[in-house]
PDB file of C-alpha atoms in Angstrom:
ATOM      1  CA  MET A  73     106.947 127.751 108.347  1.00 84.00           C
ATOM      2  CA  THR A  74     110.112 125.689 107.969  1.00 95.00           C
ATOM      3  CA  TYR A  75     113.308 127.354 109.127  1.00 97.00           C
ATOM      4  CA  GLU A  76     116.941 126.756 108.215  1.00 98.00           C
ATOM      5  CA  LEU A  77     118.855 125.459 111.230  1.00 98.00           C
ATOM      6  CA  ILE A  78     122.187 127.167 111.867  1.00 98.00           C
ATOM      7  CA  VAL A  79     124.701 125.652 114.276  1.00 98.00           C
ATOM      8  CA  PRO A  80     127.872 127.784 114.373  1.00 98.00           C
ATOM      9  CA  PRO A  81     131.278 126.030 114.203  1.00 98.00           C
ATOM     10  CA  SER A  82     132.129 126.876 117.826  1.00 97.00           C
ATOM     11  CA  ILE A  83     128.962 125.165 119.020  1.00 98.00           C
ATOM     12  CA  ARG A  84     129.608 122.177 116.737  1.00 97.00           C
ATOM     13  CA  ARG A  85     132.995 121.768 118.468  1.00 97.00           C
ATOM     14  CA  GLN A  86     131.291 121.966 121.860  1.00 97.00           C
ATOM     15  CA  ILE A  87     128.777 119.291 120.810  1.00 97.00           C
ATOM     16  CA  ALA A  88     131.599 117.005 119.631  1.00 97.00           C
ATOM     17  CA  GLY A  89     133.000 117.034 123.163  1.00 96.00           C
ATOM     18  CA  LEU A  90     129.745 116.074 124.842  1.00 96.00           C
ATOM     19  CA  PRO A  91     128.824 112.545 125.946  1.00 95.00           C
ATOM     20  CA  LEU A  92     127.070 110.490 123.263  1.00 97.00           C
ATOM     21  CA  SER A  93     123.774 110.510 125.188  1.00 96.00           C
ATOM     22  CA  ASP A  94     123.756 114.340 125.158  1.00 96.00           C
ATOM     23  CA  GLN A  95     124.681 114.382 121.473  1.00 97.00           C
ATOM     24  CA  ALA A  96     121.768 112.046 120.711  1.00 97.00           C
ATOM     25  CA  GLU A  97     119.345 114.342 122.548  1.00 97.00           C
ATOM     26  CA  LEU A  98     120.666 117.354 120.651  1.00 97.00           C
ATOM     27  CA  ILE A  99     120.294 115.583 117.302  1.00 97.00           C
ATOM     28  CA  ALA A 100     116.691 114.728 118.145  1.00 98.00           C
ATOM     29  CA  LEU A 101     116.042 118.383 119.071  1.00 98.00           C
ATOM     30  CA  PHE A 102     117.817 119.662 115.944  1.00 98.00           C
ATOM     31  CA  ASP A 103     115.653 117.365 113.798  1.00 97.00           C
ATOM     32  CA  ARG A 104     112.533 119.038 115.186  1.00 97.00           C
ATOM     33  CA  LEU A 105     113.674 122.686 115.315  1.00 97.00           C
ATOM     34  CA  PRO A 106     113.264 123.584 111.623  1.00 97.00           C
ATOM     35  CA  SER A 107     109.549 122.781 111.595  1.00 97.00           C
ATOM     36  CA  GLU A 108     108.553 122.869 115.292  1.00 96.00           C
ATOM     37  CA  ALA A 109     110.774 125.513 116.899  1.00 95.00           C
ATOM     38  CA  GLU A 110     107.962 127.193 118.834  1.00 93.00           C
ATOM     39  CA  GLN A 111     106.485 123.896 120.026  1.00 95.00           C
ATOM     40  CA  VAL A 112     109.703 122.317 121.365  1.00 96.00           C
ATOM     41  CA  THR A 113     111.080 125.423 123.084  1.00 96.00           C
ATOM     42  CA  ASP A 114     110.037 127.909 125.748  1.00 95.00           C
ATOM     43  CA  ALA A 115     110.263 131.692 125.823  1.00 93.00           C
ATOM     44  CA  TYR A 116     113.563 133.144 127.028  1.00 91.00           C
ATOM     45  CA  GLY A 117     112.852 136.421 128.752  1.00 83.00           C
ATOM     46  CA  LEU A 118     110.166 138.804 127.626  1.00 80.00           C
ATOM     47  CA  GLU A 119     108.145 137.790 124.571  1.00 80.00           C
ATOM     48  CA  VAL A 120     107.412 140.787 122.332  1.00 85.00           C
ATOM     49  CA  PRO A 121     104.182 140.273 120.381  1.00 83.00           C
ATOM     50  CA  ASP A 122     104.601 140.131 116.592  1.00 86.00           C
ATOM     51  CA  SER A 123     108.394 140.382 116.825  1.00 90.00           C
ATOM     52  CA  PRO A 124     110.193 138.720 113.906  1.00 94.00           C
ATOM     53  CA  VAL A 125     113.052 137.714 116.246  1.00 95.00           C
ATOM     54  CA  ARG A 126     112.514 135.567 119.342  1.00 94.00           C
ATOM     55  CA  MET A 127     114.938 134.035 121.797  1.00 96.00           C
ATOM     56  CA  ARG A 128     113.885 130.643 123.186  1.00 96.00           C
ATOM     57  CA  THR A 129     115.258 127.756 125.233  1.00 97.00           C
ATOM     58  CA  ALA A 130     114.952 123.998 125.283  1.00 97.00           C
ATOM     59  CA  GLY A 131     115.749 121.985 128.378  1.00 96.00           C
ATOM     60  CA  LEU A 132     117.214 118.536 127.842  1.00 96.00           C
ATOM     61  CA  SER A 133     118.351 115.976 130.421  1.00 94.00           C
ATOM     62  CA  GLN A 134     121.758 117.572 131.046  1.00 95.00           C
ATOM     63  CA  LEU A 135     121.696 120.631 128.775  1.00 97.00           C
ATOM     64  CA  ILE A 136     119.954 123.921 128.143  1.00 97.00           C
ATOM     65  CA  VAL A 137     119.906 125.029 124.512  1.00 98.00           C
ATOM     66  CA  VAL A 138     119.368 128.698 123.659  1.00 97.00           C
ATOM     67  CA  ILE A 139     118.152 129.526 120.152  1.00 98.00           C
ATOM     68  CA  VAL A 140     117.096 132.578 118.182  1.00 97.00           C
ATOM     69  CA  ILE A 141     114.192 132.282 115.770  1.00 96.00           C
ATOM     70  CA  ASN A 142     114.310 134.898 113.026  1.00 96.00           C
ATOM     71  CA  ASP A 143     111.251 135.139 110.787  1.00 95.00           C
ATOM     72  CA  SER A 144     112.936 137.745 108.544  1.00 96.00           C
ATOM     73  CA  THR A 145     115.757 135.399 107.553  1.00 97.00           C
ATOM     74  CA  VAL A 146     113.709 132.227 108.147  1.00 97.00           C
ATOM     75  CA  THR A 147     116.423 130.788 110.385  1.00 98.00           C
ATOM     76  CA  VAL A 148     116.745 129.100 113.756  1.00 98.00           C
ATOM     77  CA  THR A 149     120.210 129.719 115.172  1.00 98.00           C
ATOM     78  CA  VAL A 150     121.703 127.863 118.126  1.00 98.00           C
ATOM     79  CA  VAL A 151     123.442 130.560 120.169  1.00 97.00           C
ATOM     80  CA  GLU A 152     124.445 128.669 123.304  1.00 97.00           C
ATOM     81  CA  ILE A 153     124.475 125.243 124.888  1.00 97.00           C
ATOM     82  CA  ARG A 154     124.743 125.331 128.667  1.00 95.00           C
ATOM     83  CA  THR A 155     125.711 122.421 130.878  1.00 90.00           C
ATOM     84  CA  PRO A 156     124.396 123.657 134.237  1.00 86.00           C
ATOM     85  CA  LEU A 157     125.250 120.477 136.134  1.00 78.00           C
ATOM     86  CA  ALA A 158     128.892 120.730 135.048  1.00 70.00           C
ATOM     87  CA  ASP A 159     129.298 124.350 136.201  1.00 56.00           C
TER      88      ASP A 159
END
């Protein structure tokens, strides 16, 4: 299944402020999410079998990306980008 990728405006602003190397990693991830969301992410919390909505994470060099996959709306939504080394 191919999903529509949704990146909210607030997260787009956050991405614009990141170093170019982090932006490049995010773009590469975003290119893969619509068709490979399950393969390029890991479960976030408890996985409920046959649930149409799943929260997942992807770890990059300097970032952790949290997404929600929704089979009902056929969307992958970026809900948070964490910079754990900057905290």
